[in-house]
Structure formats: C-alpha cells, structure tokens
XYZ file of C-alpha atoms in Angstrom:
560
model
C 1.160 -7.484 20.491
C 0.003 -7.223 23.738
C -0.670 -10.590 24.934
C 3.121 -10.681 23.294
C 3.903 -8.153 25.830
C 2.159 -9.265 28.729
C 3.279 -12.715 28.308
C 6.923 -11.934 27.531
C 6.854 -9.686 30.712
C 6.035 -13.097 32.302
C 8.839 -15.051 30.835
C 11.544 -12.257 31.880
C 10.693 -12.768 35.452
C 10.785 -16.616 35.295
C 14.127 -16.681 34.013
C 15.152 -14.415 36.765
C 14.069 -16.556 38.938
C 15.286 -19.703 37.479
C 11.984 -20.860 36.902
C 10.890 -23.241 34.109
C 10.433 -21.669 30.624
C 7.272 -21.841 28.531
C 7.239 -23.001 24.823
C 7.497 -21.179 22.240
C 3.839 -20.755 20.808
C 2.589 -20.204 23.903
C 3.679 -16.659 23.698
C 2.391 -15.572 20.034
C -0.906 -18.086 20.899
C -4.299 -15.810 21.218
C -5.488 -18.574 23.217
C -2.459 -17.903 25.580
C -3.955 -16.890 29.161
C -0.997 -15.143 31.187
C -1.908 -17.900 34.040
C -0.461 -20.563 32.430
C 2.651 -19.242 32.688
C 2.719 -17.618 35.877
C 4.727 -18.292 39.120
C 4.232 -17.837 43.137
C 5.069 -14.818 44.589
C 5.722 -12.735 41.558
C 4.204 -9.944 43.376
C 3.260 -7.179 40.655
C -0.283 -9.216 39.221
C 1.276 -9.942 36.058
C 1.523 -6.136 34.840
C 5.169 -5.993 34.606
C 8.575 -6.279 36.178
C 8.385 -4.581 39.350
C 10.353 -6.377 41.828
C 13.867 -6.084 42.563
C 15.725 -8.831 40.877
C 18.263 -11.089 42.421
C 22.036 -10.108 42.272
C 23.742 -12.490 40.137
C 26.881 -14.093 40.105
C 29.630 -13.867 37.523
C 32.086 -15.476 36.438
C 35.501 -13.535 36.423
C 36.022 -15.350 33.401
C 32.332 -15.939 31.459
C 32.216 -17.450 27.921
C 31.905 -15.279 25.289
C 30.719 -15.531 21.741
C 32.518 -12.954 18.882
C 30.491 -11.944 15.773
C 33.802 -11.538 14.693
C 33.027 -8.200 12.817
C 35.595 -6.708 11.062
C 36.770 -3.053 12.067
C 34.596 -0.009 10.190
C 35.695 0.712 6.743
C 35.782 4.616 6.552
C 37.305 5.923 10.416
C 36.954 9.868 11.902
C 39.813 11.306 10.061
C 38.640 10.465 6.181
C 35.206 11.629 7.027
C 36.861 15.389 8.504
C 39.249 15.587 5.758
C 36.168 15.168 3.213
C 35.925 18.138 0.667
C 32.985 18.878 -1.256
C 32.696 21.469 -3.681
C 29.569 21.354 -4.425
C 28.115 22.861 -1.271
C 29.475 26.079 -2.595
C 27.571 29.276 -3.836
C 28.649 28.730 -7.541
C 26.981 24.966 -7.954
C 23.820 26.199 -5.931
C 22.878 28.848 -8.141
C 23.460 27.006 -10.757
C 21.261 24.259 -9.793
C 18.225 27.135 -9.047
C 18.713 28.347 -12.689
C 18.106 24.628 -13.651
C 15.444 24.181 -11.716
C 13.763 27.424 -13.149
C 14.176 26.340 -16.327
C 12.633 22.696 -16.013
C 10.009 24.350 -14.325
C 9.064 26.389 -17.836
C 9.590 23.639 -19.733
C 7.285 21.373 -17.864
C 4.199 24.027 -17.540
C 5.071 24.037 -21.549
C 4.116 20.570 -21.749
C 0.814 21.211 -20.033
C -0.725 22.606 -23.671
C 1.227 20.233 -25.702
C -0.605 18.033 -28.071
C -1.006 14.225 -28.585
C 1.726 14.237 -30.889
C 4.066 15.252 -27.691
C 2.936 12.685 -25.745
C 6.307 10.620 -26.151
C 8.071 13.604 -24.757
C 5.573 13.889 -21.832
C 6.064 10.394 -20.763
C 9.400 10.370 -21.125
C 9.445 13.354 -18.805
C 7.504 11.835 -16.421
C 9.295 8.564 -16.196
C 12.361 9.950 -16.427
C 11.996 12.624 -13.262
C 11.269 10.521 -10.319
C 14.130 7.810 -11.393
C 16.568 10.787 -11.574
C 15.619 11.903 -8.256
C 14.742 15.510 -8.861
C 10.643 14.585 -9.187
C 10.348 16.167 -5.556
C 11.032 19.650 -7.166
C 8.445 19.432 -8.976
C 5.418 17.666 -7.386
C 2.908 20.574 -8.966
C 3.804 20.814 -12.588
C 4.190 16.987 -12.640
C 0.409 16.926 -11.544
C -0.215 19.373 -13.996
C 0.992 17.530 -16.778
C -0.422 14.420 -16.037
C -4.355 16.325 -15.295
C -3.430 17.205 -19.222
C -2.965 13.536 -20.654
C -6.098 11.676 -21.221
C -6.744 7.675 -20.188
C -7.569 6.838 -23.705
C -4.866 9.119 -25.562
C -2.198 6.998 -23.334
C -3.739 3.814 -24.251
C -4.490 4.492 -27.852
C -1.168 5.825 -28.267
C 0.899 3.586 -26.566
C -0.826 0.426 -28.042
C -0.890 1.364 -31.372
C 1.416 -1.182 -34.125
C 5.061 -0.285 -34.289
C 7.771 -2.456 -35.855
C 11.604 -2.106 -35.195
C 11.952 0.019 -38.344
C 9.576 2.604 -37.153
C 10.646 5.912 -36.245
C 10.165 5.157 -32.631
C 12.882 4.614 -30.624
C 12.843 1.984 -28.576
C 13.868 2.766 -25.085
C 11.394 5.739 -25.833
C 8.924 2.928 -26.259
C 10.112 1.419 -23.080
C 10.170 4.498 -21.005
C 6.400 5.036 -22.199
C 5.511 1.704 -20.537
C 7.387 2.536 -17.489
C 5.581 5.828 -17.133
C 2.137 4.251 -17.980
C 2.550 1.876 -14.699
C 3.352 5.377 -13.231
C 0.325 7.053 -14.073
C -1.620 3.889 -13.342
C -0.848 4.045 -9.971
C -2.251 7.609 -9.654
C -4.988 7.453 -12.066
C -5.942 4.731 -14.071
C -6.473 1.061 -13.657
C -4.781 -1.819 -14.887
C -8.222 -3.154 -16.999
C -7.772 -0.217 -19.035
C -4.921 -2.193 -20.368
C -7.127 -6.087 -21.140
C -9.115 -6.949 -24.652
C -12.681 -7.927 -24.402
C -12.128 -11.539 -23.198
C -10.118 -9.713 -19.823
C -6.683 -10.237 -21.204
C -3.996 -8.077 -21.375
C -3.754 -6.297 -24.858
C -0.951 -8.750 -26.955
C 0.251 -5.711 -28.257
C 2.002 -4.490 -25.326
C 4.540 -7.874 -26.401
C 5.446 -7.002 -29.295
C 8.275 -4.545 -28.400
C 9.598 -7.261 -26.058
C 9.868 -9.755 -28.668
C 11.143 -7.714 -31.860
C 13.927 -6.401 -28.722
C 14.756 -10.074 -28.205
C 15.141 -10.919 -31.666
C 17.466 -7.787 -32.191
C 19.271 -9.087 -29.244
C 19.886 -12.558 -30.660
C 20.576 -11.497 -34.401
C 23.450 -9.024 -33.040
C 25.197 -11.813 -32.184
C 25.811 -13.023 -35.744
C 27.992 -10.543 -36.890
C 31.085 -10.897 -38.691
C 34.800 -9.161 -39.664
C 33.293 -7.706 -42.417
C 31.820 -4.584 -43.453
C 28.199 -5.738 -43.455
C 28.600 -6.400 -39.388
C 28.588 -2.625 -38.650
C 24.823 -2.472 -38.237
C 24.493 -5.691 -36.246
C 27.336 -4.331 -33.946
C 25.679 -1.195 -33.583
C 22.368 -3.759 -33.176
C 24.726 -5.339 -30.195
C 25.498 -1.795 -28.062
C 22.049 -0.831 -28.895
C 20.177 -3.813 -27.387
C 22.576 -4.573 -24.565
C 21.805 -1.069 -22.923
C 18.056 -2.126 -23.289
C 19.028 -5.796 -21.807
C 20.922 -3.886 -18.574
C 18.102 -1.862 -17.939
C 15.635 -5.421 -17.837
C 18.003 -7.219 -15.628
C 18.134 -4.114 -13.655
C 14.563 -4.215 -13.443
C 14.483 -8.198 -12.743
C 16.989 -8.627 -10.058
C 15.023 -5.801 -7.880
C 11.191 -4.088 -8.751
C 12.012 -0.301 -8.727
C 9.492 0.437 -6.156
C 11.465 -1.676 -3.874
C 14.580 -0.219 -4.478
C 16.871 2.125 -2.439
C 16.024 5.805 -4.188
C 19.361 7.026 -3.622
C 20.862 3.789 -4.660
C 18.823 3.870 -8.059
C 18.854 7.260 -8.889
C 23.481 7.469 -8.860
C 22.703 3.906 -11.512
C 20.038 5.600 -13.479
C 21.888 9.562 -14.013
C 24.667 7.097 -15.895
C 22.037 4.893 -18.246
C 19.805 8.505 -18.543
C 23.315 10.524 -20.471
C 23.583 7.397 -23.121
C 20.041 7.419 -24.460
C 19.701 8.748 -27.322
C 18.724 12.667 -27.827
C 18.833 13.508 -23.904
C 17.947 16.042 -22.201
C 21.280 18.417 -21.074
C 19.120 20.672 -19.123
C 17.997 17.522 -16.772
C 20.733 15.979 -17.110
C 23.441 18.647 -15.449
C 19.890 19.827 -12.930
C 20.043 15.631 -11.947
C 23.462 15.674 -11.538
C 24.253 18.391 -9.594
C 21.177 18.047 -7.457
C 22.620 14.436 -6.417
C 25.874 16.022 -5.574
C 24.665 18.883 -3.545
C 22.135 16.224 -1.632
C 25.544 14.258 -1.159
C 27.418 17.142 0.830
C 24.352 17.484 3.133
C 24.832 13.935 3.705
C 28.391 14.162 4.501
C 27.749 17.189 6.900
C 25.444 15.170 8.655
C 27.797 12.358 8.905
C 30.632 14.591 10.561
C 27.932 15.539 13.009
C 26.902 12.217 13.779
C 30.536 11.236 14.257
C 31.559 13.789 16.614
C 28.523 12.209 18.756
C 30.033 8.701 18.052
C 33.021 9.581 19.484
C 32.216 11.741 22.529
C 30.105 8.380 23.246
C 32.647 6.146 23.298
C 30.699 3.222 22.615
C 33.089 1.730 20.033
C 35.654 1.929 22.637
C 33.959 1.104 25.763
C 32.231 -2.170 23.497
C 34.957 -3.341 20.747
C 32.607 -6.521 20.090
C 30.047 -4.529 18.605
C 29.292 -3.393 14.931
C 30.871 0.246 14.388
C 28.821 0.911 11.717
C 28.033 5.145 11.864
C 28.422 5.286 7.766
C 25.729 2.486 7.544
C 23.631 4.144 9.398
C 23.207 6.794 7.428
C 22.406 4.762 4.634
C 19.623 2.873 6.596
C 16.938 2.952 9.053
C 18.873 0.807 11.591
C 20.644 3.659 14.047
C 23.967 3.242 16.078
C 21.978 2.786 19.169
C 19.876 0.001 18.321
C 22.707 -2.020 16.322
C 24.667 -1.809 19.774
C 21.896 -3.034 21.800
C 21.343 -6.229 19.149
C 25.082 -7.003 19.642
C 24.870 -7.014 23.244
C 21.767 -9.751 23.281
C 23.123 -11.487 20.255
C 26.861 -11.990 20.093
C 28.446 -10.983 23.612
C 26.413 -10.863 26.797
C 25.835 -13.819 28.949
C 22.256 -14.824 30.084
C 22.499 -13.854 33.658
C 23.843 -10.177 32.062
C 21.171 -10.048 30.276
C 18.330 -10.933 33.005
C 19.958 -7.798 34.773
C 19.646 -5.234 31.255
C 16.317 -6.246 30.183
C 15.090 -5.784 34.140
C 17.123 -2.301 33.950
C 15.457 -1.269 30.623
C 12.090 -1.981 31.936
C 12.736 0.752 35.036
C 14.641 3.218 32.448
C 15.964 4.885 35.462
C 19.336 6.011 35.878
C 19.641 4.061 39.576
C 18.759 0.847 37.716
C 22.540 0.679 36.088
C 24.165 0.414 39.367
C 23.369 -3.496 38.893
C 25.042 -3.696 35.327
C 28.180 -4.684 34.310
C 30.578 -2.434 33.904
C 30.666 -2.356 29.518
C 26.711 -2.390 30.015
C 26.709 0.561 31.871
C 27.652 2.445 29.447
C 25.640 1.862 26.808
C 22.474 1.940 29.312
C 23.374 5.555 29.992
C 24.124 6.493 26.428
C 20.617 5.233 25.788
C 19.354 6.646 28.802
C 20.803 10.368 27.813
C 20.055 9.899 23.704
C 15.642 9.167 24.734
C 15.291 11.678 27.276
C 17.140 14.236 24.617
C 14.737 13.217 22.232
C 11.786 13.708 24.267
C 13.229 17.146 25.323
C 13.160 18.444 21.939
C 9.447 16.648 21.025
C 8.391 18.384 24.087
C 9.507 22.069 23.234
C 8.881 21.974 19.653
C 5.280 20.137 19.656
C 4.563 20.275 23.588
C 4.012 16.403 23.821
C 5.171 14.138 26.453
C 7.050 11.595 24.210
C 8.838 10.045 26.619
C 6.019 6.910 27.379
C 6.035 5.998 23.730
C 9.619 5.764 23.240
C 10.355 4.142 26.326
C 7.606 1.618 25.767
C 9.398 0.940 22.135
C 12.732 0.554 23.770
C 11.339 -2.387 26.340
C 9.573 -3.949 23.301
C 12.851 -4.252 22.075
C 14.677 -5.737 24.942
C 12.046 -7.861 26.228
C 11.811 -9.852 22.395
C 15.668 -9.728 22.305
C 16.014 -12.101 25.516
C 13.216 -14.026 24.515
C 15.284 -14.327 21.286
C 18.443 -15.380 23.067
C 16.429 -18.161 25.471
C 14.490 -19.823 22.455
C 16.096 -18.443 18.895
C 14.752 -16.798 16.081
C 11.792 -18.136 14.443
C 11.920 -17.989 10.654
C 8.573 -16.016 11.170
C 9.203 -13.947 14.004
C 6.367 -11.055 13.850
C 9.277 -8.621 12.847
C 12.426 -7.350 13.400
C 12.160 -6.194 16.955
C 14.772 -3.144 16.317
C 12.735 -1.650 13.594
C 9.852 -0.665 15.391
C 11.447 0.995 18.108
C 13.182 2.732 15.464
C 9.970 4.104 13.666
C 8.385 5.398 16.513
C 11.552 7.529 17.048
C 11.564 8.802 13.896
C 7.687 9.850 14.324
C 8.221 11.901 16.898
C 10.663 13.562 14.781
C 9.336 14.380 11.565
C 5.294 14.508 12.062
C 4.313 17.891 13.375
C 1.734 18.350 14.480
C 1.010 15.133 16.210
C -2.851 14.091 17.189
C -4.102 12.328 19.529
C -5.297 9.698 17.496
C -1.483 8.796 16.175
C -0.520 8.303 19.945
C -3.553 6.233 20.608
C -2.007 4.358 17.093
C 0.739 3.592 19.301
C -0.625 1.467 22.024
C -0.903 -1.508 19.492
C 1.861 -1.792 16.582
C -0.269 0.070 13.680
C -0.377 -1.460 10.160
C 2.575 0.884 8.268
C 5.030 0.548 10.971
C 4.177 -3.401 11.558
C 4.487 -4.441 7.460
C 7.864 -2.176 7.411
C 9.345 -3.842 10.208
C 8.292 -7.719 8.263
C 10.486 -6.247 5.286
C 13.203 -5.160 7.382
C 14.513 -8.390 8.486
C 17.666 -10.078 8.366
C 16.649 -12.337 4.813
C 19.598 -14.806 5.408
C 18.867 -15.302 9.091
C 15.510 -15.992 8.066
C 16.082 -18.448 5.350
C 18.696 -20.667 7.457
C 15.825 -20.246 10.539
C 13.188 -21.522 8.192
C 15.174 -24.530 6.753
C 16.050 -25.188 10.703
C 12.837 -25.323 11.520
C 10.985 -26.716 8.262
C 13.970 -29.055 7.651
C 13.360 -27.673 3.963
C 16.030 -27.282 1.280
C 17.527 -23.281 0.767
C 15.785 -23.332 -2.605
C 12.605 -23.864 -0.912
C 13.662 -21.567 2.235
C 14.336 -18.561 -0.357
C 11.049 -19.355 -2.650
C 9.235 -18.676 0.836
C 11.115 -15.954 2.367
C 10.623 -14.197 -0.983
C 7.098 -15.337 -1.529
C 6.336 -13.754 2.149
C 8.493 -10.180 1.207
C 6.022 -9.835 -1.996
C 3.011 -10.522 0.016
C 3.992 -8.108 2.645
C 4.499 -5.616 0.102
C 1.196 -5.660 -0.923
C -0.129 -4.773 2.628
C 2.367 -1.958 2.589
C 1.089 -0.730 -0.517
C -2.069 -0.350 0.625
C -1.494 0.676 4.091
C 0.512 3.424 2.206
C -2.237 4.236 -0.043
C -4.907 4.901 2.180
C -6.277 8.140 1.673
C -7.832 8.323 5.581
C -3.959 7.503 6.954
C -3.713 8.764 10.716
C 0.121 9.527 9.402
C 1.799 12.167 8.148
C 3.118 11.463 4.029
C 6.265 12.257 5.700
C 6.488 9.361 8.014
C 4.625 7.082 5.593
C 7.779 7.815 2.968
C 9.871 6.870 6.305
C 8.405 3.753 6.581
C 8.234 2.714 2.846
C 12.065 4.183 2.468
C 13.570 1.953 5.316
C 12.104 -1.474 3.954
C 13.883 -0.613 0.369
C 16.787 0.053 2.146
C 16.622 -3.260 3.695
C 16.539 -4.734 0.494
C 19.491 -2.907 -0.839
C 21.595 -4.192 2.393
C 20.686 -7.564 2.519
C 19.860 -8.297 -1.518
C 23.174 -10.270 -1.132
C 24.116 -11.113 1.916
C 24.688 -9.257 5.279
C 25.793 -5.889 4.105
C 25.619 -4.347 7.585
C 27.558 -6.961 9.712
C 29.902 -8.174 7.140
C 30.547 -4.997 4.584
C 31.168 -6.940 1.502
C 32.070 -4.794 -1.652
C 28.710 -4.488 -3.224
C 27.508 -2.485 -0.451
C 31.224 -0.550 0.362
C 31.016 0.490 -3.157
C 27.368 1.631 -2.828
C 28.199 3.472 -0.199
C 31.302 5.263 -1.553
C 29.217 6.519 -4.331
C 26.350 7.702 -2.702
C 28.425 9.322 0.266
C 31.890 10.263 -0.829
C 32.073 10.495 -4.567
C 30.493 12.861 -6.829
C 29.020 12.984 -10.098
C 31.978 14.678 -12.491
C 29.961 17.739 -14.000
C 31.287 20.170 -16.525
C 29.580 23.193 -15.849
C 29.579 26.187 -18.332
C-alpha cells in the first residue's frame, strides 16, 4: 500500500502537468521504483503533492456523463410522519419480562440431561438466527460448557428413520447448531470414520427428506392423498429453508436481513417456543424504532447539507445507508470521480483533498465546493469528538484515509477498474472512521495498525466490492465468458472469506470485538446489496422491499 501511495502521489502530479502516464502494473508492481515514473521539476522529492497546481481551463459547456440514477425512494416527509409504537413504555417492559424469563429457562438447561439435548440445540441454533443471542452471551456459554463433544456426536449420529419420533427440522436444527458449536469448540474430525471420512450417517436425513419430497408429489383426489399432502407442506418448509441456505451461507448473510426471514419460518415449526417467539419479535421491532430515530437524525443532517440539492447527479441514498457500511459522504465523492466530473475537475479535487485545508476550495468548481466543505466540516467534527472522549489526535488517520480514497479514484478514472483492484477504495476510508468511533480505548499499537492497511479492514474491503462491476471488468480484461467471470469473482469472495475468518478469529487481535463485528457486518451487507444486481445505484425491488421491512414495517404482535 505504500509504494501504491507513493507511486499514485506520482501519477496525480503528472497528469497535472500533462505529463505522460505510466501503465498500469507499474503502480501495484513491488519492483516499481518511484524514479521510473518521475518528472523534472516536481519539486517536493517524491513525498507528495506540494506544489501549487496550475489553474485550469473550463469549458462553459464541458461534457458530462449521467449515472442516470433514479430519484430516492422514501423522501423527508414519510420518514417524519413515521409512527412506531413500539418505542413505548408498554412493549419495553414487556420485552424485559421476556427476557427474564428466557434467562431462567436457559440457566435451567444448564443441569438438563442427555435426553434434553434436542431442546438444547434447538435453543442454541435457534437464538442467534432470531437475533436476540446478544442478550444472552453468558447463559449461552453456560449451556454449551454443559454439553459434552461426544454426547453431541453420539447423539446426533445415532440411526433415525422418517418414522421415528424425531422431528425432522429438529434433526436439522441439531446439525445447524453442531456447526455452531464447532466453531467454538470442537473440530470438524470429530465428525470423520476411521478411514478420515465424514460419518455417512450424517446423509441419511438428507436423503429420506428428498425421498419425502419426491413421493409428495404423487398424490391424488382421493382420501388416501391426505398424508402425502400433508408430506408436501411438510417437506417444502424443509426445501425453503435449504435453498435459503444455498443461494447465500448464513455466516455471510445480512443479520438483520436474516433474522425478519427466519422470526416467520421459526412460528411454523412445529411445537415452538411462544416465550421466544413474542421476546424475538418484539425485540426486532423495538431495534427497528431505534433505527428509524436514527434515520430522522441523519436526515435532518442531509438536508441542512444540501448536497442532494447542490449535486442532483449524485446517488441520494440516506435510507441505504443505514442499511450498509457505505455512508452519504463517500457515495457522493464516488459519483463525483465516476459519473460527473471532468478530468481537469478532478486534477483540481484530488490536489485539494491532499491539502484538506479550507483555502484549497477556492480553486474548485462551484458544485465541488460544496461537497469539499461538507467533508471538510463532517472529519474535523469527527476528530473533535475522538479527541474529547478518548484524547487522541484522529485527525492524521482520517485524513490520510480520505486521500487514499481520492488519489485511487482518479487513478480509477485515467486507467479503469481492474477486475482485481486491491479493494474498494471507499471502504477503507470508511472503516477507519468507524474505529475511531466505536473502539475505546484506543492503543498505540492500533494507530501504528494504521500506517499500512491491516488484515481485517483489507479482506472486508475485497468483499465489499461492486460484484457486477467486477465480473464485466474481468471478462474486459480476460476476454472470458460471464459464466467464467462469475465462477471467478465467486471463487475469489470464498477465498477471501477464509482470510476474514481467520483474521476474525485471532485470539491476539490488536482490535476491539466491536470493530471486528464492524468489519465482518459490512462485507455481509455487501452481499445482501449486490446478491442481485446493484441494489444501491439502481434500487430494484428485492432490496426496496428489504428495506421496507427492516426499517418501516413491524412485526404484527398480539400481546396479552
């Protein structure tokens, strides 16, 4: 990253100065020595831009591209008139009698017996995919410190048929909440024979499920279909929850997003819970009228802004926000390099960005002014509350993430987007933002983290790219077919994952869990917004409805 730096610091002041361009690989190239691209009389010894660039001319008429984004879909007024009854007194002490109650019933489980161990894992699975697990981070340990490695297995792998007494979704949540506990405690060879192969009878579910499926399919008018009908509702619920499952691996998905589809397959299984249930339920909807407090907040600083009135060609996007790491500020800035400024505009931002001084606008375009002061005002108030509440100068850091960001997006505009561009250059400017505000304290060694992109923001930032950009990029450049693009766009997501995973994992992390579960969160969100298409830019009705349901609509609860 910082020969990347060095030599993109290079490449800014050669296309000031008209200059001819490197290629591309000479930037990302180790081997790349910074005099090989420089040029006479730049004056500064290759440490940055520090001379005074060249006024420009422009035209009174320059040609403009449109990313021809269509208006936002929810405006100021329906997010003011929102009412939400569940922020009120009654559903809050409702919801702390709940959560009293689960509590009991969980530190009951702690002395239950192997012949409760369905009702454990079911428990277990069953809390984190409901989103209430974060109540109850103690007991859950608890519970699991009482269930033994070999009483999982044994139990678990033990011959079943379809006529058994076990259900079986129960059967499938106990798999689900195996992988669970695996990840916190056991190992996958647990689960192999002697010849290091996974035990068959972890199959056999799958295929007397499969063969229920089919046969339910047979029935007929008469009387004698009843059972295969009920065969029919019975397996199809098990068949959404594995396409569920296929399309997306939970652990990449979008918490929020999964736990408002899960609370409706949870109430149709058989013998639920009504205690978690209603706690599930209402904890979603009381979650949901925080969110839309904080969305009439961020609004009312929308507005006073005036960026979507000032800059009509960008994305106004404030709901979307809310639902993903990528902030109002740094979608503006991407549809200034990308859709509507011309290169000579740019030369003049990117130089302007790399002062961050407020005499450096007086250069800018008019519309550019703007939104160099807005980001100006919104960094410095940032740093201003990082430096009363944890006395640290943030204000090097977050500058340093903002020129990152400009400096790649001009190098973007001069040469394109490579299919394997490092990362998306917004995402890291907007983690180390969002460090500053939610690790306290901070050490020294987490700064020092910062002078080189560190491992859990740098794998984050891979996942949270544009996936259809990169696919048409990588047939572009590959001349490869779309199949092949999206078998190696996908093949790179999974293998990214893993380094995620373990970066996550690490028990000596310089990060805060806090920040960690920032980092993880944003690249499932990316996933949810660009799973089929390009939810942010275009808003088609997969993600409108998404968002209706996680913001504005709550769960219907009858509470007695």
């Amino acid at each position: 990253m910082a020969i990347l730096m060095a030599n993109l610091g290079r490449l800014i002041r050669m296309a000031i100065s008209r200059k001819s361009l490197p290629k591309v690989s000479s930037l990302f190239s180790p081997s790349s020595s910074l005099t090989s691209l420089s040029t006479t009389g730049d004056g500064d010894g290759g440490t940055g831009m520090k001379a005074q660039p060249p006024l420009l001319n422009h035209s009174s008429n320059p040609i403009r591209r449109s990313g021809n984004y269509q208006p936002p879909s929810w405006d100021f007024q329906f997010i003011h008139s929102l009412y939400n009854p569940y922020a009120g007194d009654k559903y809050i002490k409702r919801c702390s009698e709940l959560k009293k109650e689960m509590k009991k019933n969980l530190m009951v489980m702690v002395e239950g017996s192997i012949q409760e161990l369905d009702a454990k894992l079911e428990l277990i699975d069953n809390l984190p995919r409901l989103g209430v697990s974060y109540h109850f981070k103690d007991e859950i340990m608890e519970v699991l410190r009482s269930v033994q490695p070999q009483e999982i297995i044994h139990y678990t792998l033990r011959p079943r048929s379809l006529g058994s007494s076990d259900n079986m979704v129960f059967t499938s949540l106990k798999v689900l909440s195996i992988f669970f506990l695996i990840s916190s405690f056991y190992k996958l060879n647990d689960f192999k024979d002697e010849q290091g192969n996974f035990n068959q009878s972890l199959c056999e579910d799958t295929k007397g499920l499969l063969q229920l499926y089919e046969a339910s399919f047979l029935s007929t008018e008469s009387e004698t279909s009843t059972l295969l009908e009920s065969a029919n509702i019975f397996a199809n619920g098990i068949v959404e929850l594995v396409r569920h499952a296929l399309e997306l691996p939970l652990h990449c998905k979008m918490l929020r997003v999964e736990r408002r589809w899960y609370i409706k397959i949870y109430e149709k299984i058989p013998n639920v819970d009504p205690l978690l249930l209603e706690f599930a339920k209402l904890d979603f909807n009381i979650v949901q009228a925080t969110h839309q407090q904080d969305l009439r907040n961020l609004w009312r600083w929308w507005n006073k802004s005036l960026l979507a009135e000032k800059l009509p060609f960008s994305r106004d996007r404030i709901v979307e926000t809310l639902l993903w790491i990528v902030t109002a500020m740094a979608t503006v800035i991407d549809d200034i390099y990308d859709v509507y400024a011309t290169l000579d505009e740019l030369k003049l931002f990117t130089h302007a960005v790399e002062r961050m001084e407020i005499k450096a606008m007086n250069q800018l375009p008019d519309y550019m002014k703007i939104c160099y002061l807005a980001l100006f005002n919104t960094t410095t108030e940032i740093a201003y509350e990082v430096l009363k509440q944890l006395g640290i100068n943030a204000m090097p850091y977050l500058t340093k993430s903002i020129k990152i960001l400009s400096s790649l997006s001009l190098y973007i505009y001069i040469f394109g987007f490579p299919y394997n561009g490092l990362i998306t250059i917004a995402a890291p400017m907007i983690l180390v933002h969002s460090l500053f505000l939610v690790t306290n304290p901070i050490t020294k060694e987490v700064l020092d983290s910062l002078t080189n992109c560190s491992d859990i923001i740098r794998w984050s930032a891979t996942i949270i790219r544009d996936v259809p950009k990169s696919i048409q990029c990588y047939m572009n450049e590959k001349g490869g077919s779309e199949e092949d693009a999206r078998k190696h766009i996908n093949f790179m997501i999974k293998e990214t994952w893993k380094l995620i995973n373990s970066t996550a994992q690490r028990d000596n992390s310089l990060f805060s869990k806090t920040f960690i579960g920032c980092a993880v969160n944003s690249a499932r969100a990316s996933h949810s917004i660009y799973q089929h298409g390009d939810g942010h830019g275009i808003q088609n009705s997969l993600i409108k409805n998404r968002i209706f349901q996680l913001f504005f609509e709550p769960i219907t609860i009858s509470i007695p």
